[in-house]
Amino acid sequence: MKTYLHISGAVVGAGGTAFASSPLGQRLREQQASGSTSNRVIAEYLLRNPVHGTSLSIEDMAAACGVSAATLSRFAKALDFHGYPELRAALAEALQEVLRPVEKLRGALARQASDDPLRASLQDSLANLRATAEGLDPAVLSRAAQKVSEASCVYVLGFGLSAHLAALLTLGLQPFCRQLVNVVEYGGTEVAAGRLMNLEASDLLIAISFPRYAADAVHLTRFALDRGASIIALTDSIASPLAPHAGEVLIAQSSHPVLSSSNVSALLVIEALVTALMVSNNANVEKAARLTEAISAYLIAQPAKGR
């Protein structure tokens, strides 16, 4: 049963992304970004766990969010509902259409699940990849690629395990950017902050963070936003603390039965973004061709097919 919950969570993640884009999801995101402290907590919980909101009583939901039932009632009214029961009904209605496409996949993965942690890890990774690939919006990738192309300087930020993802993204973007900075390449937070001191409104910050989220990633993203820079977030959920500060959010499902998060889907999104940038215009295609020619002399020659 434990394995099933992890796997279904990865599948529902795709529905969660779609739910966050629904009218109700948009209202929750507004509360998450600019509501009171308690409203932000409730909104984030519902964005991450919309299914729970359709089944829990007001007392159970209040306990899950760490607020009072009265606070939850006021939150519902802040969203223009008469009370929590009406909010719960609206959640159910919004989710009905969102979750239908993943029901068959959820059931198939559940049947394959076992108590083997290794098998559970592999199944979660496959589910994450499927949910991420199906949730990627080509229009969002196109807009993100355009922002990379237009930026005077592109800064890529990631702490902890996300620093390795930032390094891979930096390597992929390098041939196509006028100026590129890996913010946390070495030196930690102090050096990272120093690298961002010259950031301007014509620049772009790509911030990467997954559970467990790095507080410094959020703080430095806010700093970049205050300087007028464009922000792209690569994270696991629209309820991520990075999402409210980003103009474009690239979602990579990251659930894992053992680890705090999985990086498999993040690599998929990184490759998708680099690919979108590479083919976004003829100049970038030519740059890729010149790069291939430049390094060809240093590569091992492959034998011709059939030999």
Tab-separated table of N, CA and C in Angstrom, residues 10-94:
chain	number	residue	atom	x	y	z
A	10	ALA	N	2.963	10.409	-7.944
A	10	ALA	CA	3.661	10.907	-9.124
A	10	ALA	C	2.715	11.127	-10.276
A	11	VAL	N	1.749	10.219	-10.426
A	11	VAL	CA	0.798	10.362	-11.525
A	11	VAL	C	-0.131	11.524	-11.284
A	12	VAL	N	-0.635	11.657	-10.068
A	12	VAL	CA	-1.527	12.768	-9.755
A	12	VAL	C	-0.796	14.097	-9.912
A	13	GLY	N	0.546	14.061	-9.824
A	13	GLY	CA	1.307	15.293	-10.012
A	13	GLY	C	1.003	15.957	-11.330
A	14	ALA	N	0.804	15.172	-12.387
A	14	ALA	CA	0.455	15.760	-13.683
A	14	ALA	C	-0.888	16.452	-13.589
A	15	GLY	N	-1.849	15.796	-12.905
A	15	GLY	CA	-3.141	16.426	-12.708
A	15	GLY	C	-3.041	17.649	-11.835
A	16	GLY	N	-2.116	17.625	-10.846
A	16	GLY	CA	-1.935	18.775	-9.980
A	16	GLY	C	-1.467	19.994	-10.751
A	17	THR	N	-0.602	19.779	-11.741
A	17	THR	CA	-0.153	20.890	-12.571
A	17	THR	C	-1.310	21.472	-13.354
A	18	ALA	N	-2.143	20.616	-13.916
A	18	ALA	CA	-3.315	21.092	-14.657
A	18	ALA	C	-4.296	21.782	-13.720
A	19	PHE	N	-4.484	21.241	-12.516
A	19	PHE	CA	-5.387	21.865	-11.553
A	19	PHE	C	-4.917	23.271	-11.207
A	20	ALA	N	-3.596	23.449	-11.041
A	20	ALA	CA	-3.065	24.766	-10.691
A	20	ALA	C	-3.321	25.789	-11.785
A	21	SER	N	-3.540	25.325	-13.021
A	21	SER	CA	-3.829	26.240	-14.123
A	21	SER	C	-5.316	26.494	-14.302
A	22	SER	N	-6.154	25.776	-13.550
A	22	SER	CA	-7.601	25.975	-13.633
A	22	SER	C	-7.966	27.294	-12.963
A	23	PRO	N	-9.190	27.802	-13.187
A	23	PRO	CA	-9.588	29.052	-12.532
A	23	PRO	C	-9.452	29.004	-11.008
A	24	LEU	N	-9.863	27.879	-10.408
A	24	LEU	CA	-9.732	27.763	-8.956
A	24	LEU	C	-8.261	27.699	-8.566
A	25	GLY	N	-7.476	26.954	-9.326
A	25	GLY	CA	-6.044	26.877	-9.050
A	25	GLY	C	-5.374	28.233	-9.125
A	26	GLN	N	-5.786	29.054	-10.087
A	26	GLN	CA	-5.222	30.395	-10.211
A	26	GLN	C	-5.536	31.238	-8.987
A	27	ARG	N	-6.747	31.096	-8.467
A	27	ARG	CA	-7.116	31.855	-7.268
A	27	ARG	C	-6.304	31.408	-6.059
A	28	LEU	N	-6.048	30.104	-5.974
A	28	LEU	CA	-5.210	29.595	-4.890
A	28	LEU	C	-3.782	30.122	-5.020
A	29	ARG	N	-3.278	30.183	-6.246
A	29	ARG	CA	-1.925	30.688	-6.461
A	29	ARG	C	-1.818	32.163	-6.076
A	30	GLU	N	-2.887	32.920	-6.317
A	30	GLU	CA	-2.888	34.322	-5.904
A	30	GLU	C	-2.790	34.439	-4.384
A	31	GLN	N	-3.521	33.568	-3.674
A	31	GLN	CA	-3.448	33.576	-2.212
A	31	GLN	C	-2.064	33.137	-1.748
A	32	GLN	N	-1.480	32.160	-2.428
A	32	GLN	CA	-0.149	31.695	-2.063
A	32	GLN	C	0.888	32.800	-2.232
A	33	ALA	N	0.696	33.626	-3.248
A	33	ALA	CA	1.676	34.663	-3.542
A	33	ALA	C	1.510	35.902	-2.668
A	34	SER	N	0.267	36.294	-2.371
A	34	SER	CA	0.077	37.584	-1.707
A	34	SER	C	-0.928	37.568	-0.560
A	35	GLY	N	-1.406	36.400	-0.165
A	35	GLY	CA	-2.358	36.329	0.935
A	35	GLY	C	-1.677	36.464	2.291
A	36	SER	N	-2.485	36.396	3.348
A	36	SER	CA	-1.925	36.420	4.697
A	36	SER	C	-1.104	35.155	4.928
A	37	THR	N	-0.373	35.127	6.045
A	37	THR	CA	0.474	33.972	6.332
A	37	THR	C	-0.332	32.680	6.366
A	38	SER	N	-1.460	32.686	7.067
A	38	SER	CA	-2.284	31.482	7.162
A	38	SER	C	-2.892	31.126	5.807
A	39	ASN	N	-3.300	32.133	5.035
A	39	ASN	CA	-3.871	31.855	3.716
A	39	ASN	C	-2.836	31.262	2.772
A	40	ARG	N	-1.601	31.706	2.880
A	40	ARG	CA	-0.543	31.132	2.042
A	40	ARG	C	-0.327	29.667	2.393
A	41	VAL	N	-0.370	29.352	3.676
A	41	VAL	CA	-0.186	27.960	4.113
A	41	VAL	C	-1.312	27.081	3.562
A	42	ILE	N	-2.554	27.532	3.674
A	42	ILE	CA	-3.703	26.755	3.199
A	42	ILE	C	-3.656	26.603	1.686
A	43	ALA	N	-3.359	27.698	0.986
A	43	ALA	CA	-3.314	27.644	-0.480
A	43	ALA	C	-2.247	26.675	-0.959
A	44	GLU	N	-1.062	26.710	-0.326
A	44	GLU	CA	-0.007	25.791	-0.734
A	44	GLU	C	-0.414	24.341	-0.482
A	45	TYR	N	-1.056	24.091	0.658
A	45	TYR	CA	-1.488	22.729	0.953
A	45	TYR	C	-2.486	22.231	-0.093
A	46	LEU	N	-3.447	23.056	-0.461
A	46	LEU	CA	-4.461	22.642	-1.432
A	46	LEU	C	-3.871	22.488	-2.832
A	47	LEU	N	-2.880	23.318	-3.178
A	47	LEU	CA	-2.231	23.167	-4.480
A	47	LEU	C	-1.449	21.871	-4.553
A	48	ARG	N	-0.863	21.479	-3.425
A	48	ARG	CA	-0.100	20.227	-3.398
A	48	ARG	C	-1.004	19.009	-3.215
A	49	ASN	N	-2.108	19.168	-2.519
A	49	ASN	CA	-2.970	18.036	-2.162
A	49	ASN	C	-4.425	18.328	-2.479
A	50	PRO	N	-4.750	18.657	-3.730
A	50	PRO	CA	-6.136	19.026	-4.026
A	50	PRO	C	-7.128	17.900	-3.760
A	51	VAL	N	-6.672	16.654	-3.923
A	51	VAL	CA	-7.576	15.520	-3.690
A	51	VAL	C	-8.000	15.468	-2.227
A	52	HIS	N	-7.072	15.776	-1.314
A	52	HIS	CA	-7.407	15.757	0.109
A	52	HIS	C	-8.518	16.760	0.412
A	53	GLY	N	-8.483	17.881	-0.272
A	53	GLY	CA	-9.484	18.908	-0.020
A	53	GLY	C	-10.891	18.483	-0.370
A	54	THR	N	-11.052	17.460	-1.200
A	54	THR	CA	-12.383	17.000	-1.577
A	54	THR	C	-12.957	16.005	-0.582
A	55	SER	N	-12.127	15.508	0.343
A	55	SER	CA	-12.602	14.440	1.229
A	55	SER	C	-12.501	14.767	2.710
A	56	LEU	N	-11.604	15.660	3.095
A	56	LEU	CA	-11.402	15.933	4.512
A	56	LEU	C	-12.466	16.889	5.047
A	57	SER	N	-12.866	16.649	6.289
A	57	SER	CA	-13.769	17.577	6.957
A	57	SER	C	-13.022	18.863	7.264
A	58	ILE	N	-13.753	19.906	7.636
A	58	ILE	CA	-13.105	21.173	7.918
A	58	ILE	C	-12.137	21.044	9.089
A	59	GLU	N	-12.493	20.200	10.074
A	59	GLU	CA	-11.609	20.010	11.228
A	59	GLU	C	-10.328	19.293	10.817
A	60	ASP	N	-10.469	18.235	10.004
A	60	ASP	CA	-9.289	17.479	9.564
A	60	ASP	C	-8.404	18.329	8.656
A	61	MET	N	-9.028	19.112	7.764
A	61	MET	CA	-8.252	19.964	6.881
A	61	MET	C	-7.524	21.044	7.668
A	62	ALA	N	-8.202	21.624	8.669
A	62	ALA	CA	-7.570	22.636	9.501
A	62	ALA	C	-6.367	22.050	10.236
A	63	ALA	N	-6.508	20.812	10.741
A	63	ALA	CA	-5.397	20.158	11.431
A	63	ALA	C	-4.236	19.899	10.469
A	64	ALA	N	-4.563	19.479	9.245
A	64	ALA	CA	-3.519	19.197	8.256
A	64	ALA	C	-2.743	20.452	7.894
A	65	CYS	N	-3.424	21.596	7.883
A	65	CYS	CA	-2.780	22.866	7.527
A	65	CYS	C	-2.176	23.575	8.736
A	66	GLY	N	-2.516	23.100	9.934
A	66	GLY	CA	-2.008	23.746	11.142
A	66	GLY	C	-2.686	25.069	11.442
A	67	VAL	N	-3.976	25.170	11.074
A	67	VAL	CA	-4.739	26.390	11.354
A	67	VAL	C	-6.036	25.993	12.052
A	68	SER	N	-6.821	26.983	12.405
A	68	SER	CA	-8.108	26.702	13.039
A	68	SER	C	-9.190	26.535	11.976
A	69	ALA	N	-10.306	25.920	12.379
A	69	ALA	CA	-11.433	25.773	11.459
A	69	ALA	C	-11.982	27.140	11.060
A	70	ALA	N	-11.976	28.080	11.992
A	70	ALA	CA	-12.459	29.433	11.682
A	70	ALA	C	-11.585	30.092	10.621
A	71	THR	N	-10.270	29.870	10.715
A	71	THR	CA	-9.349	30.424	9.708
A	71	THR	C	-9.621	29.817	8.347
A	72	LEU	N	-9.923	28.523	8.327
A	72	LEU	CA	-10.222	27.856	7.066
A	72	LEU	C	-11.509	28.389	6.457
A	73	SER	N	-12.490	28.684	7.288
A	73	SER	CA	-13.742	29.280	6.802
A	73	SER	C	-13.496	30.654	6.206
A	74	ARG	N	-12.662	31.447	6.877
A	74	ARG	CA	-12.341	32.783	6.348
A	74	ARG	C	-11.580	32.676	5.033
A	75	PHE	N	-10.741	31.651	4.922
A	75	PHE	CA	-10.005	31.445	3.676
A	75	PHE	C	-10.982	31.159	2.533
A	76	ALA	N	-11.965	30.299	2.786
A	76	ALA	CA	-12.962	29.982	1.759
A	76	ALA	C	-13.704	31.236	1.325
A	77	LYS	N	-14.042	32.090	2.275
A	77	LYS	CA	-14.758	33.329	1.949
A	77	LYS	C	-13.868	34.299	1.178
A	78	ALA	N	-12.557	34.243	1.447
A	78	ALA	CA	-11.623	35.086	0.699
A	78	ALA	C	-11.579	34.687	-0.771
A	79	LEU	N	-11.954	33.436	-1.059
A	79	LEU	CA	-12.030	32.960	-2.444
A	79	LEU	C	-13.440	33.117	-3.016
A	80	ASP	N	-14.277	33.852	-2.306
A	80	ASP	CA	-15.652	34.139	-2.732
A	80	ASP	C	-16.583	32.931	-2.629
A	81	PHE	N	-16.300	32.006	-1.707
A	81	PHE	CA	-17.215	30.918	-1.408
A	81	PHE	C	-17.946	31.239	-0.101
A	82	HIS	N	-19.144	30.669	0.064
A	82	HIS	CA	-19.912	30.917	1.290
A	82	HIS	C	-19.264	30.257	2.502
A	83	GLY	N	-18.494	29.204	2.274
A	83	GLY	CA	-17.850	28.503	3.366
A	83	GLY	C	-17.040	27.344	2.843
A	84	TYR	N	-16.459	26.574	3.762
A	84	TYR	CA	-15.598	25.458	3.376
A	84	TYR	C	-16.328	24.399	2.556
A	85	PRO	N	-17.594	24.024	2.883
A	85	PRO	CA	-18.280	23.007	2.060
A	85	PRO	C	-18.370	23.392	0.581
A	86	GLU	N	-18.601	24.666	0.310
A	86	GLU	CA	-18.691	25.110	-1.082
A	86	GLU	C	-17.309	25.072	-1.742
A	87	LEU	N	-16.261	25.416	-1.002
A	87	LEU	CA	-14.904	25.305	-1.528
A	87	LEU	C	-14.574	23.855	-1.837
A	88	ARG	N	-14.953	22.952	-0.932
A	88	ARG	CA	-14.676	21.529	-1.151
A	88	ARG	C	-15.399	21.018	-2.394
A	89	ALA	N	-16.628	21.448	-2.608
A	89	ALA	CA	-17.374	21.048	-3.800
A	89	ALA	C	-16.705	21.581	-5.066
A	90	ALA	N	-16.192	22.813	-5.001
A	90	ALA	CA	-15.514	23.398	-6.162
A	90	ALA	C	-14.224	22.650	-6.475
A	91	LEU	N	-13.521	22.208	-5.435
A	91	LEU	CA	-12.313	21.405	-5.650
A	91	LEU	C	-12.652	20.110	-6.377
A	92	ALA	N	-13.709	19.449	-5.936
A	92	ALA	CA	-14.117	18.189	-6.561
A	92	ALA	C	-14.490	18.393	-8.022
A	93	GLU	N	-15.201	19.473	-8.297
A	93	GLU	CA	-15.610	19.741	-9.671
A	93	GLU	C	-14.403	20.035	-10.561
A	94	ALA	N	-13.450	20.808	-10.034
A	94	ALA	CA	-12.262	21.142	-10.818
A	94	ALA	C	-11.403	19.915	-11.091
